[in-house]
Amino acid sequence: MADVSSVRVLAIASHVTSGYVGNTMATFCLQTLGCEVSAIHTVNYSNHVAYRRFKGRKSTSEEVAELYAGLKETGLANFEVMLSGYCPSASVVEEVGKIARDVKLRANTRPGSFFWALDPVMGDNGRLYVPEETVPIYKGLIRDADLILPNQFEAELLSEVKIHDLTSISEAITKLHQEYNVPHVIITSVRLSSDGSTATSSQDSAQPVATLSVVGSTATTDFKPRLFQITVPAFPIMFSGTGDMFAALVVARLRQTVDQAGVLDQAQWRSPDEVAASDLPLARATEKALASMNAVLENTAAHYAAVAASLESDPLMALPEDSPEEAIATNNMQRHLRLTHAAEVRVVQNTEALRNPPHPEDFRAHSL
Amino acid sequence: MADVSSVRVLAIASHVTSGYVGNTMATFCLQTLGCEVSAIHTVNYSNHVAYRRFKGRKSTSEEVAELYAGLKETGLANFEVMLSGYCPSASVVEEVGKIARDVKLRANTRPGSFFWALDPVMGDNGRLYVPEETVPIYKGLIRDADLILPNQFEAELLSEVKIHDLTSISEAITKLHQEYNVPHVIITSVRLSSDGSTATSSQDSAQPVATLSVVGSTATTDFKPRLFQITVPAFPIMFSGTGDMFAALVVARLRQTVDQAGVLDQAQWRSPDEVAASDLPLARATEKALASMNAVLENTAAHYAAVAASLESDPLMALPEDSPEEAIATNNMQRHLRLTHAAEVRVVQNTEALRNPPHPEDFRAHSL
């Protein structure tokens, strides 16, 4: 069986001491699948920012560059896969691009021997959470990437197509393929109504949406999209790090499915034009990644529900209604912190689901 | 079955981008056993120093303190176990001590609810590799630790007993128990000749020694040692990170065996005085840790041998005998880098051996 054991992956993203986002999430998921992960951290924070409190520091582009230079001098920069995520500054984004181009240059003796999965982390739900000047720099980098995994908002930023239904998703992906020459695209988590239109604005994210759609494509040789869609249950919980988990699982599974399909030696792991969208290695990889994720998130949601229930019945968390404002604020903050902690994705407790995606048949891709 | 799933561990040690030492090793081992690990990195290097080339930076004590302060403010500092390793400066050692005392203070409502395993990383084979002023600071910290895991050289530094045979090992451990009030001690990797005497100096480390001894003890209430010994095969390869691996596996397995023995609610996880040395939870934990390690190192040694053989037959590595000195030096450095890489411990490929220690019967502790 094709596997990903010992595949050398360079992971560049954030690090948190407690919890699972960025490299802290991606490294463990990739290692659990057997990959040799080299992690360069773009920030070192105590915890992720959704707690609303955190401490720590951002890495400078010089620090990122120095770690990579150390790997090169030691003969350890022979990576087969690179996965890049959150960068705290425009200069770090630029440095990540330089590193990717350098690894690619060193690997260019053989087609398919290096693959860069770029998660262009810029924002979500209509809100940018990186400096504005980062956006044009990402646009410049994507030409060198092999796979990008924007969310709906990031896909809109990069394609300049407003996404509101499957037709506009198709337009956006087509534009990403053609303008940036990027062969593999996955738009993660699009909220589509049953009539195929998206939730109209970020305000709607508070509304319960029963499912999320993931739409991906591997371009043909003439850069036409081959679109597939997978629908997954949506959980009414604010998880963090799920994008990082998805990217890590997809890239590892893609390495595996591309190997199984015999196209590992094709430039950019492209599939022959006759392969249908729903038969693409990228579609197979996405199915496996989503099946693993769904099982891990189900387990996390059950844990979250138990913690939420225990908070409800905790006499220490009960406040009389006429409590002073400050006491209420403190109480709300405590509740928020404990619930945010309860929503930390339970990856270490669910390694079996990472290794053997349960019920993959529930996550079949269909061609659009 | 008692397990360590979701046990909250604070790990403070070094981080490397490529390879497995310090936190990079300990975190993965602990996570594979199901622990929730929060990692604070004392350095961020490209690779470990045995490559002889590396880049990156040391953390300052302020950075270490800040990450811990972030955890506290977010309600995430409720650790049950702390594992501390390499610190690059005396001020970081001091900061680690402050953190351990603070976590202990916050956990002190219930005996046994916090346990600090301290690996006093100072040097090896007669050579100090931390600043000299670190030694007295470690001596001050050990009073607050629950388990220490010095190697032979570090045990000598701390006990001021020269170790040359089982009698002097016993003296050293007795002194560590009594002077520092530390209940659990393991001296890792002592080279004992068949007559029970140690190899006389660091020069002897190049000599093949077929076995290494691990000697541990949990003190009785009157701080008498209960000594056990386990003999393990020695590999003729310079591995890095094995001390970190051992410490991580021992502390996780100790949490489990202490739970099984029903002494998790005893202060410092101490066992009743009537428990014999070879029946101690510490002895059981050491057996499991060594059984896992031996399997992982066997696999790594086989990989190393294959790489070494391929280097021998690699025409690119062959140099005519009359080559210029510079060419020979470059060639030797390349060989060294590749062999050092080949000796990286193969933990991600051997998670099953971490989870289910194979042949534990080969690593039985016997009382001394």
PDB file of C-alpha atoms in Angstrom, chain A residues 197-366:
ATOM      1  CA  SER A 197     -26.820  29.978  -2.573  1.00  0.00           C
ATOM      2  CA  THR A 198     -24.441  30.959   0.210  1.00  0.00           C
ATOM      3  CA  ALA A 199     -25.320  32.556   3.515  1.00  0.00           C
ATOM      4  CA  THR A 200     -25.327  36.220   2.523  1.00  0.00           C
ATOM      5  CA  SER A 201     -22.958  37.725   5.063  1.00  0.00           C
ATOM      6  CA  SER A 202     -20.798  37.105   8.061  1.00  0.00           C
ATOM      7  CA  GLN A 203     -23.748  37.935  10.301  1.00  0.00           C
ATOM      8  CA  ASP A 204     -25.364  34.728   9.141  1.00  0.00           C
ATOM      9  CA  SER A 205     -22.566  32.680  10.646  1.00  0.00           C
ATOM     10  CA  ALA A 206     -24.456  32.810  13.938  1.00  0.00           C
ATOM     11  CA  GLN A 207     -27.427  31.126  12.244  1.00  0.00           C
ATOM     12  CA  PRO A 208     -27.429  27.352  12.446  1.00  0.00           C
ATOM     13  CA  VAL A 209     -26.314  25.908   9.090  1.00  0.00           C
ATOM     14  CA  ALA A 210     -26.631  22.155   9.069  1.00  0.00           C
ATOM     15  CA  THR A 211     -23.920  21.471   6.507  1.00  0.00           C
ATOM     16  CA  LEU A 212     -20.797  22.955   5.020  1.00  0.00           C
ATOM     17  CA  SER A 213     -19.511  22.398   1.519  1.00  0.00           C
ATOM     18  CA  VAL A 214     -15.955  21.809   0.456  1.00  0.00           C
ATOM     19  CA  VAL A 215     -15.349  22.439  -3.229  1.00  0.00           C
ATOM     20  CA  GLY A 216     -12.104  21.424  -4.916  1.00  0.00           C
ATOM     21  CA  SER A 217     -10.593  21.114  -8.339  1.00  0.00           C
ATOM     22  CA  THR A 218      -7.501  19.897 -10.145  1.00  0.00           C
ATOM     23  CA  ALA A 219      -7.073  21.795 -13.411  1.00  0.00           C
ATOM     24  CA  THR A 220      -6.691  20.048 -16.750  1.00  0.00           C
ATOM     25  CA  THR A 221      -3.645  20.796 -18.931  1.00  0.00           C
ATOM     26  CA  ASP A 222      -5.472  23.778 -20.453  1.00  0.00           C
ATOM     27  CA  PHE A 223      -6.356  25.011 -16.963  1.00  0.00           C
ATOM     28  CA  LYS A 224     -10.029  24.128 -17.094  1.00  0.00           C
ATOM     29  CA  PRO A 225     -11.409  23.257 -13.647  1.00  0.00           C
ATOM     30  CA  ARG A 226     -12.564  19.789 -12.669  1.00  0.00           C
ATOM     31  CA  LEU A 227     -14.872  20.621  -9.800  1.00  0.00           C
ATOM     32  CA  PHE A 228     -15.966  18.277  -7.048  1.00  0.00           C
ATOM     33  CA  GLN A 229     -18.060  18.956  -3.966  1.00  0.00           C
ATOM     34  CA  ILE A 230     -18.301  17.213  -0.606  1.00  0.00           C
ATOM     35  CA  THR A 231     -20.920  18.135   1.966  1.00  0.00           C
ATOM     36  CA  VAL A 232     -20.108  17.697   5.650  1.00  0.00           C
ATOM     37  CA  PRO A 233     -22.059  18.202   8.874  1.00  0.00           C
ATOM     38  CA  ALA A 234     -21.500  21.609  10.467  1.00  0.00           C
ATOM     39  CA  PHE A 235     -21.021  21.737  14.227  1.00  0.00           C
ATOM     40  CA  PRO A 236     -22.549  24.643  16.164  1.00  0.00           C
ATOM     41  CA  ILE A 237     -19.222  25.202  17.967  1.00  0.00           C
ATOM     42  CA  MET A 238     -16.397  27.646  17.258  1.00  0.00           C
ATOM     43  CA  PHE A 239     -13.473  25.270  16.749  1.00  0.00           C
ATOM     44  CA  SER A 240      -9.988  26.639  16.146  1.00  0.00           C
ATOM     45  CA  GLY A 241      -7.283  24.970  14.076  1.00  0.00           C
ATOM     46  CA  THR A 242      -9.673  22.996  11.875  1.00  0.00           C
ATOM     47  CA  GLY A 243      -8.279  24.704   8.761  1.00  0.00           C
ATOM     48  CA  ASP A 244      -4.765  23.666   9.793  1.00  0.00           C
ATOM     49  CA  MET A 245      -5.939  20.130  10.496  1.00  0.00           C
ATOM     50  CA  PHE A 246      -7.676  19.927   7.115  1.00  0.00           C
ATOM     51  CA  ALA A 247      -4.635  21.246   5.229  1.00  0.00           C
ATOM     52  CA  ALA A 248      -2.284  18.797   6.989  1.00  0.00           C
ATOM     53  CA  LEU A 249      -4.543  15.789   6.396  1.00  0.00           C
ATOM     54  CA  VAL A 250      -5.262  16.738   2.779  1.00  0.00           C
ATOM     55  CA  VAL A 251      -1.626  17.151   1.832  1.00  0.00           C
ATOM     56  CA  ALA A 252      -0.595  13.857   3.464  1.00  0.00           C
ATOM     57  CA  ARG A 253      -3.540  12.009   1.900  1.00  0.00           C
ATOM     58  CA  LEU A 254      -2.883  13.650  -1.469  1.00  0.00           C
ATOM     59  CA  ARG A 255       0.697  12.382  -1.394  1.00  0.00           C
ATOM     60  CA  GLN A 256      -0.763   8.928  -0.785  1.00  0.00           C
ATOM     61  CA  THR A 257      -3.583   9.015  -3.387  1.00  0.00           C
ATOM     62  CA  VAL A 258      -1.281  10.530  -6.024  1.00  0.00           C
ATOM     63  CA  ASP A 259       1.139   7.681  -5.366  1.00  0.00           C
ATOM     64  CA  GLN A 260      -1.696   5.139  -5.671  1.00  0.00           C
ATOM     65  CA  ALA A 261      -2.803   6.774  -8.952  1.00  0.00           C
ATOM     66  CA  GLY A 262       0.751   6.559 -10.285  1.00  0.00           C
ATOM     67  CA  VAL A 263       1.180  10.293 -10.914  1.00  0.00           C
ATOM     68  CA  LEU A 264       3.758  11.070  -8.220  1.00  0.00           C
ATOM     69  CA  ASP A 265       6.320  11.655 -10.981  1.00  0.00           C
ATOM     70  CA  GLN A 266       4.103  14.139 -12.830  1.00  0.00           C
ATOM     71  CA  ALA A 267       4.928  17.819 -12.458  1.00  0.00           C
ATOM     72  CA  GLN A 268       2.773  19.272  -9.678  1.00  0.00           C
ATOM     73  CA  TRP A 269       1.134  15.842  -9.183  1.00  0.00           C
ATOM     74  CA  ARG A 270      -1.303  16.543 -12.026  1.00  0.00           C
ATOM     75  CA  SER A 271      -3.731  13.881 -13.215  1.00  0.00           C
ATOM     76  CA  PRO A 272      -4.360  13.032 -16.890  1.00  0.00           C
ATOM     77  CA  ASP A 273      -7.133  15.127 -18.471  1.00  0.00           C
ATOM     78  CA  GLU A 274      -9.462  12.150 -18.815  1.00  0.00           C
ATOM     79  CA  VAL A 275      -9.753  11.644 -15.053  1.00  0.00           C
ATOM     80  CA  ALA A 276     -13.189  12.825 -13.928  1.00  0.00           C
ATOM     81  CA  ALA A 277     -13.458  15.378 -11.104  1.00  0.00           C
ATOM     82  CA  SER A 278     -14.858  12.924  -8.564  1.00  0.00           C
ATOM     83  CA  ASP A 279     -12.087  10.421  -9.376  1.00  0.00           C
ATOM     84  CA  LEU A 280      -9.221  12.856  -8.841  1.00  0.00           C
ATOM     85  CA  PRO A 281      -6.567  11.989  -6.245  1.00  0.00           C
ATOM     86  CA  LEU A 282      -7.424  15.408  -4.760  1.00  0.00           C
ATOM     87  CA  ALA A 283     -11.059  14.312  -4.360  1.00  0.00           C
ATOM     88  CA  ARG A 284      -9.990  11.003  -2.731  1.00  0.00           C
ATOM     89  CA  ALA A 285      -7.624  12.881  -0.401  1.00  0.00           C
ATOM     90  CA  THR A 286     -10.321  15.361   0.575  1.00  0.00           C
ATOM     91  CA  GLU A 287     -12.759  12.523   1.333  1.00  0.00           C
ATOM     92  CA  LYS A 288     -10.247  10.877   3.679  1.00  0.00           C
ATOM     93  CA  ALA A 289      -9.311  14.136   5.375  1.00  0.00           C
ATOM     94  CA  LEU A 290     -12.964  15.031   5.959  1.00  0.00           C
ATOM     95  CA  ALA A 291     -13.837  11.560   7.266  1.00  0.00           C
ATOM     96  CA  SER A 292     -11.017  11.778   9.817  1.00  0.00           C
ATOM     97  CA  MET A 293     -11.917  15.328  10.779  1.00  0.00           C
ATOM     98  CA  ASN A 294     -15.583  14.577  11.209  1.00  0.00           C
ATOM     99  CA  ALA A 295     -14.843  11.750  13.655  1.00  0.00           C
ATOM    100  CA  VAL A 296     -12.400  13.901  15.640  1.00  0.00           C
ATOM    101  CA  LEU A 297     -14.827  16.832  15.727  1.00  0.00           C
ATOM    102  CA  GLU A 298     -17.746  14.609  16.770  1.00  0.00           C
ATOM    103  CA  ASN A 299     -15.683  13.423  19.725  1.00  0.00           C
ATOM    104  CA  THR A 300     -14.674  17.006  20.504  1.00  0.00           C
ATOM    105  CA  ALA A 301     -18.284  18.202  20.280  1.00  0.00           C
ATOM    106  CA  ALA A 302     -19.373  15.542  22.783  1.00  0.00           C
ATOM    107  CA  HIS A 303     -16.631  16.639  25.182  1.00  0.00           C
ATOM    108  CA  TYR A 304     -17.627  20.272  24.670  1.00  0.00           C
ATOM    109  CA  ALA A 305     -21.269  19.482  25.428  1.00  0.00           C
ATOM    110  CA  ALA A 306     -20.280  17.736  28.674  1.00  0.00           C
ATOM    111  CA  VAL A 307     -18.166  20.717  29.785  1.00  0.00           C
ATOM    112  CA  ALA A 308     -20.930  23.164  28.835  1.00  0.00           C
ATOM    113  CA  ALA A 309     -23.431  21.140  30.891  1.00  0.00           C
ATOM    114  CA  SER A 310     -21.087  21.016  33.889  1.00  0.00           C
ATOM    115  CA  LEU A 311     -20.651  24.804  33.692  1.00  0.00           C
ATOM    116  CA  GLU A 312     -24.430  25.223  33.731  1.00  0.00           C
ATOM    117  CA  SER A 313     -24.709  23.207  36.916  1.00  0.00           C
ATOM    118  CA  ASP A 314     -21.565  24.618  38.572  1.00  0.00           C
ATOM    119  CA  PRO A 315     -22.664  26.684  41.587  1.00  0.00           C
ATOM    120  CA  LEU A 316     -19.383  28.639  41.365  1.00  0.00           C
ATOM    121  CA  MET A 317     -20.409  29.863  37.918  1.00  0.00           C
ATOM    122  CA  ALA A 318     -23.919  30.946  38.995  1.00  0.00           C
ATOM    123  CA  LEU A 319     -24.340  34.660  39.676  1.00  0.00           C
ATOM    124  CA  PRO A 320     -27.401  36.446  41.058  1.00  0.00           C
ATOM    125  CA  GLU A 321     -29.008  38.544  38.320  1.00  0.00           C
ATOM    126  CA  ASP A 322     -28.384  41.796  40.177  1.00  0.00           C
ATOM    127  CA  SER A 323     -24.619  41.208  40.420  1.00  0.00           C
ATOM    128  CA  PRO A 324     -22.337  44.168  39.726  1.00  0.00           C
ATOM    129  CA  GLU A 325     -21.320  44.589  36.096  1.00  0.00           C
ATOM    130  CA  GLU A 326     -17.702  43.755  36.861  1.00  0.00           C
ATOM    131  CA  ALA A 327     -18.627  40.420  38.446  1.00  0.00           C
ATOM    132  CA  ILE A 328     -20.774  39.548  35.446  1.00  0.00           C
ATOM    133  CA  ALA A 329     -17.952  40.443  33.056  1.00  0.00           C
ATOM    134  CA  THR A 330     -15.479  38.307  35.021  1.00  0.00           C
ATOM    135  CA  ASN A 331     -17.955  35.437  35.102  1.00  0.00           C
ATOM    136  CA  ASN A 332     -18.572  35.693  31.365  1.00  0.00           C
ATOM    137  CA  MET A 333     -14.840  35.724  30.691  1.00  0.00           C
ATOM    138  CA  GLN A 334     -14.329  32.603  32.845  1.00  0.00           C
ATOM    139  CA  ARG A 335     -17.145  30.862  31.009  1.00  0.00           C
ATOM    140  CA  HIS A 336     -15.695  31.914  27.658  1.00  0.00           C
ATOM    141  CA  LEU A 337     -12.203  30.675  28.579  1.00  0.00           C
ATOM    142  CA  ARG A 338     -13.471  27.321  29.798  1.00  0.00           C
ATOM    143  CA  LEU A 339     -15.684  26.772  26.765  1.00  0.00           C
ATOM    144  CA  THR A 340     -12.899  27.814  24.399  1.00  0.00           C
ATOM    145  CA  HIS A 341     -10.643  25.290  26.102  1.00  0.00           C
ATOM    146  CA  ALA A 342     -13.354  22.633  25.829  1.00  0.00           C
ATOM    147  CA  ALA A 343     -13.508  23.311  22.079  1.00  0.00           C
ATOM    148  CA  GLU A 344      -9.790  22.496  21.584  1.00  0.00           C
ATOM    149  CA  VAL A 345      -9.787  19.789  18.950  1.00  0.00           C
ATOM    150  CA  ARG A 346      -9.136  16.386  20.537  1.00  0.00           C
ATOM    151  CA  VAL A 347      -6.486  15.102  18.170  1.00  0.00           C
ATOM    152  CA  VAL A 348      -4.313  13.231  20.649  1.00  0.00           C
ATOM    153  CA  GLN A 349      -7.314  11.246  21.883  1.00  0.00           C
ATOM    154  CA  ASN A 350      -8.316  10.316  18.330  1.00  0.00           C
ATOM    155  CA  THR A 351      -5.198   9.146  16.536  1.00  0.00           C
ATOM    156  CA  GLU A 352      -6.995   6.045  15.287  1.00  0.00           C
ATOM    157  CA  ALA A 353      -9.493   8.260  13.400  1.00  0.00           C
ATOM    158  CA  LEU A 354      -6.592  10.195  11.893  1.00  0.00           C
ATOM    159  CA  ARG A 355      -4.891   7.025  10.699  1.00  0.00           C
ATOM    160  CA  ASN A 356      -7.988   5.164   9.552  1.00  0.00           C
ATOM    161  CA  PRO A 357     -10.690   7.594   8.401  1.00  0.00           C
ATOM    162  CA  PRO A 358     -14.005   6.081   9.585  1.00  0.00           C
ATOM    163  CA  HIS A 359     -16.994   5.864   7.216  1.00  0.00           C
ATOM    164  CA  PRO A 360     -15.311   7.378   4.164  1.00  0.00           C
ATOM    165  CA  GLU A 361     -18.459   6.397   2.221  1.00  0.00           C
ATOM    166  CA  ASP A 362     -20.304   9.246   3.989  1.00  0.00           C
ATOM    167  CA  PHE A 363     -17.950  11.789   2.456  1.00  0.00           C
ATOM    168  CA  ARG A 364     -17.995  10.859  -1.232  1.00  0.00           C
ATOM    169  CA  ALA A 365     -17.083  13.622  -3.652  1.00  0.00           C
ATOM    170  CA  HIS A 366     -19.423  14.268  -6.554  1.00  0.00           C
TER     171      HIS A 366
END
